[in-house]
Amino acid sequence: MSEVAEPEKRSGGLLRSSVIVGTMTGLSRVLGLIRDVTLAALVGANANADAFFIAFKIPNFLRRLFAEGAFSQAFIPVLAECREQGGQSAVREFIDRVAGVLGGVLLVLTLAILMAAPLVVTVFAPGFLSDPFKFDLTRDLIRIMFPYLMLISLAGLCAAVLNSYGRFAIPAFTPALLNVSVISAAMFVAPEFDEPVYALAIGVVVGGVAQLVFQLPPLYRLAILPRPRWQPGHPRVRQVLTLMIPALFGVSVSQINLLLDSVLASLLPTGSISWLYYSDRLTELPLGVFAIAVATVILPTLSAQQAADREQDYRRTLDWAVRSVLLIGVPSAVALLMLAEPILITLFQYGAMSERDVTQASLSLRAYALGLCAFMLIKVLAPGFYARQDTKTPVRIGIWAMLANMVLNLILVFLLLKFFDAGHAGLALATALSASLNAYLLWRGLLERGDYQFGAEWRLLLPRALGSTLAMIVFLVALTPTFELWVNWTWIERGVRMAGLCVAGLGCYASCLFLTGVRVSHLRAPVAGRDAR
């Protein structure tokens, strides 16, 4: 099997690859919204919902460490180096050993968690100790769902390999299989259970199996299908582990912050965990479609540029990534701030979801929206360090962000709980502010070491993007119906009105950009070897 060309050459450019990943991820996120709509109608924001979301968050949090976060950030640069310095046989040997070590570690971890499930509930949801029903239900759900961690982490290994070879579409689409599985479980399996959340837990595990199996055929066609071998002493495996250990903290600060939010939310009134979940999921939509798509594409590209000593291309790729996510992130954050209640009503206020639940979730959604651009920037700035196999700097930055989050949690939860009866919104706001600190320090670090430079395109795009966002705000204020109308409409009327608002807002923003002189050519990624203009 011949070596595949570098990702940016094979895919026809970073912009095209980002569009492919964004489209596939967008499809998955839409299915994820359908999944969450189904969950809201089935379990709402009651004690059962809180138990399910905590039980699901624990393996999902670890998934983002092992599958999407620290592992991929450590694995992809080493794989790029292996491809540059060795041959296809060396790559296969490396992948086999990594698969064996990762699978073995995850198997031991899974068995340990299954046996220690009550302790896990105590650590991650101490507020459930006062409610035996919620505690026992969460424990049982953890035991059902935790094998999902091993399945999805191995699926993450497959995705990292495919991304390194420029195969972006299949890994980006794969998460949709989890959503399909959970939706199917909610619709067809849940009626057979006295407690529907058990069916949802089974759907999560089936979704993990589907995501792993779906990616095996393309790996087979590339002749790099993993054949797990336990060899932790392999030099490149040790290199990955060395990079991964500090990255477990550094690259996943935002996820650790969200997990700490869940711990504190378990001490707040029933429903707080569910309100945070629904609002966080809406924030994840633009984050996943745009920022994660760009980050997925640039890490293999930056790693290849680092291995080939192409410094100017490296800096310009990072600058393009930052411009791209901010061009989408700023108007997305503004839209979430303005349309929080209408979005939540349209998507979730059916069945078990009450009007109070929507009101409370809108507060945390607005708080998360304030940090949306920071969440996006972290996704594209962290690869600037990891592509150079530097995991120490993000760890130092992560420590400061973590400390800030802990202090802000204590202050903001107290203030918002006392004056607005919305302690959960304090958790979301603390997460947004600490993420902003994290993004700023990452950006400053890249500037100081010369890995990031502002391109000439900023002078064109920045004032035009801000002006277009202001025009969109005025447009949406004029078009958005009152809260009472949204509540009284049927789901069809809500859906049509919300779709119209989204299309109109996007059209206004894009039209203003076009009228002020912004063209698609200004958004294209830099071409390797060409000086910035």
PDB file of C-alpha atoms in Angstrom, residues 75-360:
ATOM      1  CA  PHE A  75      -0.452  10.217  19.433  1.00  0.00           C
ATOM      2  CA  ILE A  76      -0.837  12.183  16.178  1.00  0.00           C
ATOM      3  CA  PRO A  77       2.486  14.109  16.376  1.00  0.00           C
ATOM      4  CA  VAL A  78       4.378  10.892  17.153  1.00  0.00           C
ATOM      5  CA  LEU A  79       2.618   9.113  14.286  1.00  0.00           C
ATOM      6  CA  ALA A  80       3.554  11.989  11.944  1.00  0.00           C
ATOM      7  CA  GLU A  81       7.163  11.706  13.083  1.00  0.00           C
ATOM      8  CA  CYS A  82       7.063   7.934  12.581  1.00  0.00           C
ATOM      9  CA  ARG A  83       5.735   8.368   9.019  1.00  0.00           C
ATOM     10  CA  GLU A  84       8.404  10.976   8.255  1.00  0.00           C
ATOM     11  CA  GLN A  85      11.329   8.978   9.624  1.00  0.00           C
ATOM     12  CA  GLY A  86      10.220   5.379   9.035  1.00  0.00           C
ATOM     13  CA  GLY A  87       8.120   3.449   6.577  1.00  0.00           C
ATOM     14  CA  GLN A  88       4.736   1.798   6.440  1.00  0.00           C
ATOM     15  CA  SER A  89       5.985  -1.230   8.364  1.00  0.00           C
ATOM     16  CA  ALA A  90       7.200   1.016  11.199  1.00  0.00           C
ATOM     17  CA  VAL A  91       3.811   2.740  11.251  1.00  0.00           C
ATOM     18  CA  ARG A  92       1.973  -0.590  11.493  1.00  0.00           C
ATOM     19  CA  GLU A  93       4.248  -1.756  14.302  1.00  0.00           C
ATOM     20  CA  PHE A  94       3.680   1.493  16.197  1.00  0.00           C
ATOM     21  CA  ILE A  95      -0.113   1.404  15.805  1.00  0.00           C
ATOM     22  CA  ASP A  96      -0.291  -2.238  16.919  1.00  0.00           C
ATOM     23  CA  ARG A  97       1.664  -1.515  20.110  1.00  0.00           C
ATOM     24  CA  VAL A  98      -0.336   1.594  20.942  1.00  0.00           C
ATOM     25  CA  ALA A  99      -3.606  -0.303  20.429  1.00  0.00           C
ATOM     26  CA  GLY A 100      -2.424  -3.084  22.731  1.00  0.00           C
ATOM     27  CA  VAL A 101      -1.277  -0.790  25.535  1.00  0.00           C
ATOM     28  CA  LEU A 102      -4.313   1.500  25.301  1.00  0.00           C
ATOM     29  CA  GLY A 103      -6.719  -1.438  25.225  1.00  0.00           C
ATOM     30  CA  GLY A 104      -5.017  -3.140  28.167  1.00  0.00           C
ATOM     31  CA  VAL A 105      -5.033  -0.018  30.336  1.00  0.00           C
ATOM     32  CA  LEU A 106      -8.687   0.672  29.539  1.00  0.00           C
ATOM     33  CA  LEU A 107      -9.702  -2.907  30.299  1.00  0.00           C
ATOM     34  CA  VAL A 108      -8.143  -2.700  33.780  1.00  0.00           C
ATOM     35  CA  LEU A 109      -9.698   0.732  34.378  1.00  0.00           C
ATOM     36  CA  THR A 110     -13.135  -0.482  33.286  1.00  0.00           C
ATOM     37  CA  LEU A 111     -13.040  -3.500  35.607  1.00  0.00           C
ATOM     38  CA  ALA A 112     -11.908  -1.308  38.498  1.00  0.00           C
ATOM     39  CA  ILE A 113     -14.731   1.196  37.969  1.00  0.00           C
ATOM     40  CA  LEU A 114     -17.343  -1.555  37.697  1.00  0.00           C
ATOM     41  CA  MET A 115     -16.297  -2.858  41.111  1.00  0.00           C
ATOM     42  CA  ALA A 116     -15.980   0.589  42.674  1.00  0.00           C
ATOM     43  CA  ALA A 117     -19.166   2.135  41.219  1.00  0.00           C
ATOM     44  CA  PRO A 118     -20.554   3.258  44.637  1.00  0.00           C
ATOM     45  CA  LEU A 119     -17.289   5.054  45.388  1.00  0.00           C
ATOM     46  CA  VAL A 120     -17.391   6.730  41.968  1.00  0.00           C
ATOM     47  CA  VAL A 121     -20.897   8.067  42.664  1.00  0.00           C
ATOM     48  CA  THR A 122     -19.741   9.351  46.046  1.00  0.00           C
ATOM     49  CA  VAL A 123     -16.799  11.202  44.492  1.00  0.00           C
ATOM     50  CA  PHE A 124     -18.544  12.681  41.454  1.00  0.00           C
ATOM     51  CA  ALA A 125     -22.027  13.279  42.896  1.00  0.00           C
ATOM     52  CA  PRO A 126     -21.692  13.620  46.678  1.00  0.00           C
ATOM     53  CA  GLY A 127     -25.069  15.367  46.818  1.00  0.00           C
ATOM     54  CA  PHE A 128     -26.729  12.055  45.890  1.00  0.00           C
ATOM     55  CA  LEU A 129     -25.747  10.516  49.243  1.00  0.00           C
ATOM     56  CA  SER A 130     -28.804  12.127  50.810  1.00  0.00           C
ATOM     57  CA  ASP A 131     -31.108  10.528  48.209  1.00  0.00           C
ATOM     58  CA  PRO A 132     -30.773   6.702  48.204  1.00  0.00           C
ATOM     59  CA  PHE A 133     -32.884   6.345  45.051  1.00  0.00           C
ATOM     60  CA  LYS A 134     -30.687   8.683  42.983  1.00  0.00           C
ATOM     61  CA  PHE A 135     -27.528   7.144  44.445  1.00  0.00           C
ATOM     62  CA  ASP A 136     -28.515   3.530  43.667  1.00  0.00           C
ATOM     63  CA  LEU A 137     -29.818   4.402  40.201  1.00  0.00           C
ATOM     64  CA  THR A 138     -26.614   6.264  39.302  1.00  0.00           C
ATOM     65  CA  ARG A 139     -24.492   3.340  40.545  1.00  0.00           C
ATOM     66  CA  ASP A 140     -26.424   0.863  38.398  1.00  0.00           C
ATOM     67  CA  LEU A 141     -26.247   3.090  35.336  1.00  0.00           C
ATOM     68  CA  ILE A 142     -22.480   3.486  35.716  1.00  0.00           C
ATOM     69  CA  ARG A 143     -22.069  -0.297  35.768  1.00  0.00           C
ATOM     70  CA  ILE A 144     -24.100  -0.614  32.577  1.00  0.00           C
ATOM     71  CA  MET A 145     -22.500   2.265  30.678  1.00  0.00           C
ATOM     72  CA  PHE A 146     -18.853   2.301  31.711  1.00  0.00           C
ATOM     73  CA  PRO A 147     -17.688  -0.290  29.113  1.00  0.00           C
ATOM     74  CA  TYR A 148     -18.547   2.466  26.626  1.00  0.00           C
ATOM     75  CA  LEU A 149     -15.258   4.122  27.642  1.00  0.00           C
ATOM     76  CA  MET A 150     -13.127   1.281  26.292  1.00  0.00           C
ATOM     77  CA  LEU A 151     -15.136   0.999  23.077  1.00  0.00           C
ATOM     78  CA  ILE A 152     -15.118   4.703  22.282  1.00  0.00           C
ATOM     79  CA  SER A 153     -11.448   5.166  23.206  1.00  0.00           C
ATOM     80  CA  LEU A 154     -10.409   2.431  20.775  1.00  0.00           C
ATOM     81  CA  ALA A 155     -12.697   4.088  18.245  1.00  0.00           C
ATOM     82  CA  GLY A 156     -10.790   7.304  18.994  1.00  0.00           C
ATOM     83  CA  LEU A 157      -7.508   5.561  18.188  1.00  0.00           C
ATOM     84  CA  CYS A 158      -8.939   4.483  14.828  1.00  0.00           C
ATOM     85  CA  ALA A 159     -10.151   8.031  14.187  1.00  0.00           C
ATOM     86  CA  ALA A 160      -6.735   9.529  14.992  1.00  0.00           C
ATOM     87  CA  VAL A 161      -5.049   7.168  12.511  1.00  0.00           C
ATOM     88  CA  LEU A 162      -7.593   7.924   9.785  1.00  0.00           C
ATOM     89  CA  ASN A 163      -7.241  11.671  10.372  1.00  0.00           C
ATOM     90  CA  SER A 164      -3.470  11.373  10.082  1.00  0.00           C
ATOM     91  CA  TYR A 165      -3.960   9.804   6.664  1.00  0.00           C
ATOM     92  CA  GLY A 166      -6.353  12.532   5.551  1.00  0.00           C
ATOM     93  CA  ARG A 167      -9.482  10.390   5.947  1.00  0.00           C
ATOM     94  CA  PHE A 168     -11.577  12.941   7.853  1.00  0.00           C
ATOM     95  CA  ALA A 169     -15.161  12.183   6.830  1.00  0.00           C
ATOM     96  CA  ILE A 170     -15.618   8.740   8.408  1.00  0.00           C
ATOM     97  CA  PRO A 171     -14.295   9.662  11.899  1.00  0.00           C
ATOM     98  CA  ALA A 172     -16.366  12.867  11.829  1.00  0.00           C
ATOM     99  CA  PHE A 173     -19.542  10.951  10.982  1.00  0.00           C
ATOM    100  CA  THR A 174     -18.946   8.131  13.470  1.00  0.00           C
ATOM    101  CA  PRO A 175     -20.423   9.927  16.559  1.00  0.00           C
ATOM    102  CA  ALA A 176     -23.766  10.011  14.751  1.00  0.00           C
ATOM    103  CA  LEU A 177     -24.026   6.262  15.388  1.00  0.00           C
ATOM    104  CA  LEU A 178     -24.197   6.849  19.151  1.00  0.00           C
ATOM    105  CA  ASN A 179     -27.039   9.300  18.697  1.00  0.00           C
ATOM    106  CA  VAL A 180     -28.941   6.899  16.438  1.00  0.00           C
ATOM    107  CA  SER A 181     -28.489   4.123  18.982  1.00  0.00           C
ATOM    108  CA  VAL A 182     -29.719   6.210  21.948  1.00  0.00           C
ATOM    109  CA  ILE A 183     -32.677   7.580  19.968  1.00  0.00           C
ATOM    110  CA  SER A 184     -33.642   4.037  18.951  1.00  0.00           C
ATOM    111  CA  ALA A 185     -33.334   2.846  22.542  1.00  0.00           C
ATOM    112  CA  ALA A 186     -35.551   5.691  23.754  1.00  0.00           C
ATOM    113  CA  MET A 187     -38.219   5.032  21.141  1.00  0.00           C
ATOM    114  CA  PHE A 188     -38.308   1.241  20.960  1.00  0.00           C
ATOM    115  CA  VAL A 189     -36.617  -0.221  24.068  1.00  0.00           C
ATOM    116  CA  ALA A 190     -37.530   2.233  26.854  1.00  0.00           C
ATOM    117  CA  PRO A 191     -41.265   1.274  26.843  1.00  0.00           C
ATOM    118  CA  GLU A 192     -40.223  -2.253  27.892  1.00  0.00           C
ATOM    119  CA  PHE A 193     -38.564  -0.964  31.107  1.00  0.00           C
ATOM    120  CA  ASP A 194     -40.197   0.302  34.285  1.00  0.00           C
ATOM    121  CA  GLU A 195     -37.297   2.763  34.514  1.00  0.00           C
ATOM    122  CA  PRO A 196     -36.599   4.135  30.979  1.00  0.00           C
ATOM    123  CA  VAL A 197     -33.070   5.347  31.722  1.00  0.00           C
ATOM    124  CA  TYR A 198     -31.854   1.725  31.818  1.00  0.00           C
ATOM    125  CA  ALA A 199     -32.787   1.431  28.142  1.00  0.00           C
ATOM    126  CA  LEU A 200     -30.876   4.625  27.420  1.00  0.00           C
ATOM    127  CA  ALA A 201     -27.789   3.187  29.118  1.00  0.00           C
ATOM    128  CA  ILE A 202     -27.973   0.072  26.935  1.00  0.00           C
ATOM    129  CA  GLY A 203     -28.272   2.330  23.885  1.00  0.00           C
ATOM    130  CA  VAL A 204     -25.040   4.103  24.863  1.00  0.00           C
ATOM    131  CA  VAL A 205     -23.088   0.818  24.975  1.00  0.00           C
ATOM    132  CA  VAL A 206     -24.507  -0.374  21.643  1.00  0.00           C
ATOM    133  CA  GLY A 207     -23.535   2.990  20.159  1.00  0.00           C
ATOM    134  CA  GLY A 208     -19.955   2.498  21.349  1.00  0.00           C
ATOM    135  CA  VAL A 209     -19.746  -0.875  19.624  1.00  0.00           C
ATOM    136  CA  ALA A 210     -21.103   0.643  16.400  1.00  0.00           C
ATOM    137  CA  GLN A 211     -18.564   3.499  16.414  1.00  0.00           C
ATOM    138  CA  LEU A 212     -15.629   1.129  16.764  1.00  0.00           C
ATOM    139  CA  VAL A 213     -16.757  -1.408  14.166  1.00  0.00           C
ATOM    140  CA  PHE A 214     -17.684   1.275  11.607  1.00  0.00           C
ATOM    141  CA  GLN A 215     -14.075   2.509  11.341  1.00  0.00           C
ATOM    142  CA  LEU A 216     -12.389  -0.869  10.887  1.00  0.00           C
ATOM    143  CA  PRO A 217     -13.041  -1.369   7.115  1.00  0.00           C
ATOM    144  CA  PRO A 218     -11.240   1.861   6.019  1.00  0.00           C
ATOM    145  CA  LEU A 219      -8.275   0.951   8.230  1.00  0.00           C
ATOM    146  CA  TYR A 220      -8.196  -2.470   6.611  1.00  0.00           C
ATOM    147  CA  ARG A 221      -8.155  -0.879   3.150  1.00  0.00           C
ATOM    148  CA  LEU A 222      -5.178   1.258   4.217  1.00  0.00           C
ATOM    149  CA  ALA A 223      -3.424  -1.921   5.465  1.00  0.00           C
ATOM    150  CA  ILE A 224      -3.081  -0.438   8.981  1.00  0.00           C
ATOM    151  CA  LEU A 225      -5.870  -2.270  10.811  1.00  0.00           C
ATOM    152  CA  PRO A 226      -4.634  -2.438  14.445  1.00  0.00           C
ATOM    153  CA  ARG A 227      -3.527  -5.841  15.726  1.00  0.00           C
ATOM    154  CA  PRO A 228      -3.121  -5.140  19.454  1.00  0.00           C
ATOM    155  CA  ARG A 229       0.242  -6.064  20.957  1.00  0.00           C
ATOM    156  CA  TRP A 230       1.108  -5.459  24.608  1.00  0.00           C
ATOM    157  CA  GLN A 231       4.527  -3.810  24.550  1.00  0.00           C
ATOM    158  CA  PRO A 232       4.604  -0.750  26.838  1.00  0.00           C
ATOM    159  CA  GLY A 233       8.392  -0.616  26.522  1.00  0.00           C
ATOM    160  CA  HIS A 234       8.287   0.155  22.796  1.00  0.00           C
ATOM    161  CA  PRO A 235      10.192   3.469  22.305  1.00  0.00           C
ATOM    162  CA  ARG A 236       7.409   5.282  20.467  1.00  0.00           C
ATOM    163  CA  VAL A 237       4.758   3.968  22.869  1.00  0.00           C
ATOM    164  CA  ARG A 238       6.818   5.389  25.734  1.00  0.00           C
ATOM    165  CA  GLN A 239       7.043   8.648  23.797  1.00  0.00           C
ATOM    166  CA  VAL A 240       3.247   8.799  23.502  1.00  0.00           C
ATOM    167  CA  LEU A 241       2.789   7.982  27.191  1.00  0.00           C
ATOM    168  CA  THR A 242       5.325  10.650  28.181  1.00  0.00           C
ATOM    169  CA  LEU A 243       3.435  13.258  26.178  1.00  0.00           C
ATOM    170  CA  MET A 244       0.020  11.989  27.219  1.00  0.00           C
ATOM    171  CA  ILE A 245       0.381  12.023  30.996  1.00  0.00           C
ATOM    172  CA  PRO A 246       0.658  15.813  31.415  1.00  0.00           C
ATOM    173  CA  ALA A 247      -1.709  16.341  28.491  1.00  0.00           C
ATOM    174  CA  LEU A 248      -4.401  14.442  30.414  1.00  0.00           C
ATOM    175  CA  PHE A 249      -4.719  17.594  32.453  1.00  0.00           C
ATOM    176  CA  GLY A 250      -3.613  20.311  30.064  1.00  0.00           C
ATOM    177  CA  VAL A 251      -5.825  19.612  27.066  1.00  0.00           C
ATOM    178  CA  SER A 252      -8.928  18.719  29.074  1.00  0.00           C
ATOM    179  CA  VAL A 253      -9.194  21.605  31.497  1.00  0.00           C
ATOM    180  CA  SER A 254     -12.594  22.640  30.172  1.00  0.00           C
ATOM    181  CA  GLN A 255     -13.876  19.079  30.602  1.00  0.00           C
ATOM    182  CA  ILE A 256     -12.485  18.837  34.126  1.00  0.00           C
ATOM    183  CA  ASN A 257     -14.184  22.134  34.889  1.00  0.00           C
ATOM    184  CA  LEU A 258     -17.485  20.761  33.590  1.00  0.00           C
ATOM    185  CA  LEU A 259     -17.065  17.670  35.746  1.00  0.00           C
ATOM    186  CA  LEU A 260     -16.416  19.810  38.809  1.00  0.00           C
ATOM    187  CA  ASP A 261     -19.576  21.695  37.906  1.00  0.00           C
ATOM    188  CA  SER A 262     -21.473  18.401  38.071  1.00  0.00           C
ATOM    189  CA  VAL A 263     -20.041  17.636  41.506  1.00  0.00           C
ATOM    190  CA  LEU A 264     -21.218  20.992  42.831  1.00  0.00           C
ATOM    191  CA  ALA A 265     -24.493  20.776  40.908  1.00  0.00           C
ATOM    192  CA  SER A 266     -25.288  17.530  42.730  1.00  0.00           C
ATOM    193  CA  LEU A 267     -25.400  19.630  45.912  1.00  0.00           C
ATOM    194  CA  LEU A 268     -27.864  22.088  44.355  1.00  0.00           C
ATOM    195  CA  PRO A 269     -31.650  21.609  43.909  1.00  0.00           C
ATOM    196  CA  THR A 270     -32.865  18.669  41.818  1.00  0.00           C
ATOM    197  CA  GLY A 271     -32.783  19.545  38.142  1.00  0.00           C
ATOM    198  CA  SER A 272     -29.565  21.575  38.265  1.00  0.00           C
ATOM    199  CA  ILE A 273     -27.550  18.819  36.582  1.00  0.00           C
ATOM    200  CA  SER A 274     -30.132  18.474  33.828  1.00  0.00           C
ATOM    201  CA  TRP A 275     -30.333  22.244  33.239  1.00  0.00           C
ATOM    202  CA  LEU A 276     -26.563  22.369  32.845  1.00  0.00           C
ATOM    203  CA  TYR A 277     -26.642  19.360  30.517  1.00  0.00           C
ATOM    204  CA  TYR A 278     -29.218  20.804  28.119  1.00  0.00           C
ATOM    205  CA  SER A 279     -27.547  24.218  27.966  1.00  0.00           C
ATOM    206  CA  ASP A 280     -24.089  22.703  27.556  1.00  0.00           C
ATOM    207  CA  ARG A 281     -25.344  20.552  24.672  1.00  0.00           C
ATOM    208  CA  LEU A 282     -26.526  23.633  22.789  1.00  0.00           C
ATOM    209  CA  THR A 283     -23.144  25.282  23.289  1.00  0.00           C
ATOM    210  CA  GLU A 284     -21.510  22.126  21.952  1.00  0.00           C
ATOM    211  CA  LEU A 285     -23.295  22.502  18.599  1.00  0.00           C
ATOM    212  CA  PRO A 286     -21.232  25.411  17.176  1.00  0.00           C
ATOM    213  CA  LEU A 287     -18.205  24.204  19.125  1.00  0.00           C
ATOM    214  CA  GLY A 288     -18.356  20.762  17.530  1.00  0.00           C
ATOM    215  CA  VAL A 289     -19.337  21.792  14.025  1.00  0.00           C
ATOM    216  CA  PHE A 290     -16.707  24.500  13.616  1.00  0.00           C
ATOM    217  CA  ALA A 291     -13.948  24.543  16.247  1.00  0.00           C
ATOM    218  CA  ILE A 292     -13.488  20.787  16.588  1.00  0.00           C
ATOM    219  CA  ALA A 293     -13.646  20.431  12.801  1.00  0.00           C
ATOM    220  CA  VAL A 294     -10.834  22.955  12.341  1.00  0.00           C
ATOM    221  CA  ALA A 295      -8.819  21.490  15.234  1.00  0.00           C
ATOM    222  CA  THR A 296      -9.209  17.967  13.819  1.00  0.00           C
ATOM    223  CA  VAL A 297      -7.751  19.092  10.498  1.00  0.00           C
ATOM    224  CA  ILE A 298      -4.921  21.321  11.710  1.00  0.00           C
ATOM    225  CA  LEU A 299      -3.287  18.919  14.198  1.00  0.00           C
ATOM    226  CA  PRO A 300      -2.089  16.426  11.544  1.00  0.00           C
ATOM    227  CA  THR A 301      -1.154  19.391   9.336  1.00  0.00           C
ATOM    228  CA  LEU A 302       0.813  21.178  12.062  1.00  0.00           C
ATOM    229  CA  SER A 303       2.505  17.921  13.031  1.00  0.00           C
ATOM    230  CA  ALA A 304       3.574  17.336   9.424  1.00  0.00           C
ATOM    231  CA  GLN A 305       4.813  20.926   9.108  1.00  0.00           C
ATOM    232  CA  GLN A 306       6.765  20.583  12.345  1.00  0.00           C
ATOM    233  CA  ALA A 307       8.332  17.302  11.209  1.00  0.00           C
ATOM    234  CA  ALA A 308       9.323  18.920   7.881  1.00  0.00           C
ATOM    235  CA  ASP A 309      10.639  22.111   9.567  1.00  0.00           C
ATOM    236  CA  ARG A 310       8.210  24.415   7.712  1.00  0.00           C
ATOM    237  CA  GLU A 311       7.976  27.162  10.327  1.00  0.00           C
ATOM    238  CA  GLN A 312       6.269  29.870   8.278  1.00  0.00           C
ATOM    239  CA  ASP A 313       3.555  27.457   7.152  1.00  0.00           C
ATOM    240  CA  TYR A 314       3.123  26.429  10.798  1.00  0.00           C
ATOM    241  CA  ARG A 315       2.472  29.993  11.972  1.00  0.00           C
ATOM    242  CA  ARG A 316       0.133  30.813   9.118  1.00  0.00           C
ATOM    243  CA  THR A 317      -1.888  27.628   9.678  1.00  0.00           C
ATOM    244  CA  LEU A 318      -2.460  28.560  13.318  1.00  0.00           C
ATOM    245  CA  ASP A 319      -3.475  32.096  12.389  1.00  0.00           C
ATOM    246  CA  TRP A 320      -5.933  30.792   9.788  1.00  0.00           C
ATOM    247  CA  ALA A 321      -7.469  28.467  12.386  1.00  0.00           C
ATOM    248  CA  VAL A 322      -7.976  31.291  14.906  1.00  0.00           C
ATOM    249  CA  ARG A 323      -9.530  33.597  12.312  1.00  0.00           C
ATOM    250  CA  SER A 324     -11.825  30.841  11.091  1.00  0.00           C
ATOM    251  CA  VAL A 325     -13.277  29.908  14.476  1.00  0.00           C
ATOM    252  CA  LEU A 326     -13.734  33.513  15.597  1.00  0.00           C
ATOM    253  CA  LEU A 327     -15.520  34.402  12.365  1.00  0.00           C
ATOM    254  CA  ILE A 328     -18.148  31.808  13.329  1.00  0.00           C
ATOM    255  CA  GLY A 329     -17.802  31.887  17.101  1.00  0.00           C
ATOM    256  CA  VAL A 330     -18.636  35.553  17.717  1.00  0.00           C
ATOM    257  CA  PRO A 331     -22.026  35.584  15.908  1.00  0.00           C
ATOM    258  CA  SER A 332     -22.848  32.122  17.296  1.00  0.00           C
ATOM    259  CA  ALA A 333     -22.270  33.315  20.866  1.00  0.00           C
ATOM    260  CA  VAL A 334     -24.396  36.411  20.265  1.00  0.00           C
ATOM    261  CA  ALA A 335     -27.220  34.317  18.785  1.00  0.00           C
ATOM    262  CA  LEU A 336     -27.229  31.962  21.795  1.00  0.00           C
ATOM    263  CA  LEU A 337     -27.353  34.937  24.165  1.00  0.00           C
ATOM    264  CA  MET A 338     -30.287  36.504  22.341  1.00  0.00           C
ATOM    265  CA  LEU A 339     -32.305  33.381  21.549  1.00  0.00           C
ATOM    266  CA  ALA A 340     -31.708  31.246  24.655  1.00  0.00           C
ATOM    267  CA  GLU A 341     -35.349  30.819  25.694  1.00  0.00           C
ATOM    268  CA  PRO A 342     -36.795  30.410  22.177  1.00  0.00           C
ATOM    269  CA  ILE A 343     -34.206  27.748  21.335  1.00  0.00           C
ATOM    270  CA  LEU A 344     -34.844  25.804  24.540  1.00  0.00           C
ATOM    271  CA  ILE A 345     -38.625  26.068  24.162  1.00  0.00           C
ATOM    272  CA  THR A 346     -38.469  24.922  20.542  1.00  0.00           C
ATOM    273  CA  LEU A 347     -36.237  21.960  21.249  1.00  0.00           C
ATOM    274  CA  PHE A 348     -37.066  20.759  24.739  1.00  0.00           C
ATOM    275  CA  GLN A 349     -40.315  22.060  26.258  1.00  0.00           C
ATOM    276  CA  TYR A 350     -42.420  18.964  25.606  1.00  0.00           C
ATOM    277  CA  GLY A 351     -43.532  16.021  27.749  1.00  0.00           C
ATOM    278  CA  ALA A 352     -41.640  15.962  31.043  1.00  0.00           C
ATOM    279  CA  MET A 353     -39.814  19.285  30.420  1.00  0.00           C
ATOM    280  CA  SER A 354     -41.525  22.177  32.238  1.00  0.00           C
ATOM    281  CA  GLU A 355     -41.512  25.936  31.675  1.00  0.00           C
ATOM    282  CA  ARG A 356     -39.451  26.391  34.838  1.00  0.00           C
ATOM    283  CA  ASP A 357     -36.858  23.964  33.485  1.00  0.00           C
ATOM    284  CA  VAL A 358     -36.563  26.066  30.314  1.00  0.00           C
ATOM    285  CA  THR A 359     -36.186  29.290  32.290  1.00  0.00           C
ATOM    286  CA  GLN A 360     -33.454  27.836  34.484  1.00  0.00           C
TER     287      GLN A 360
END
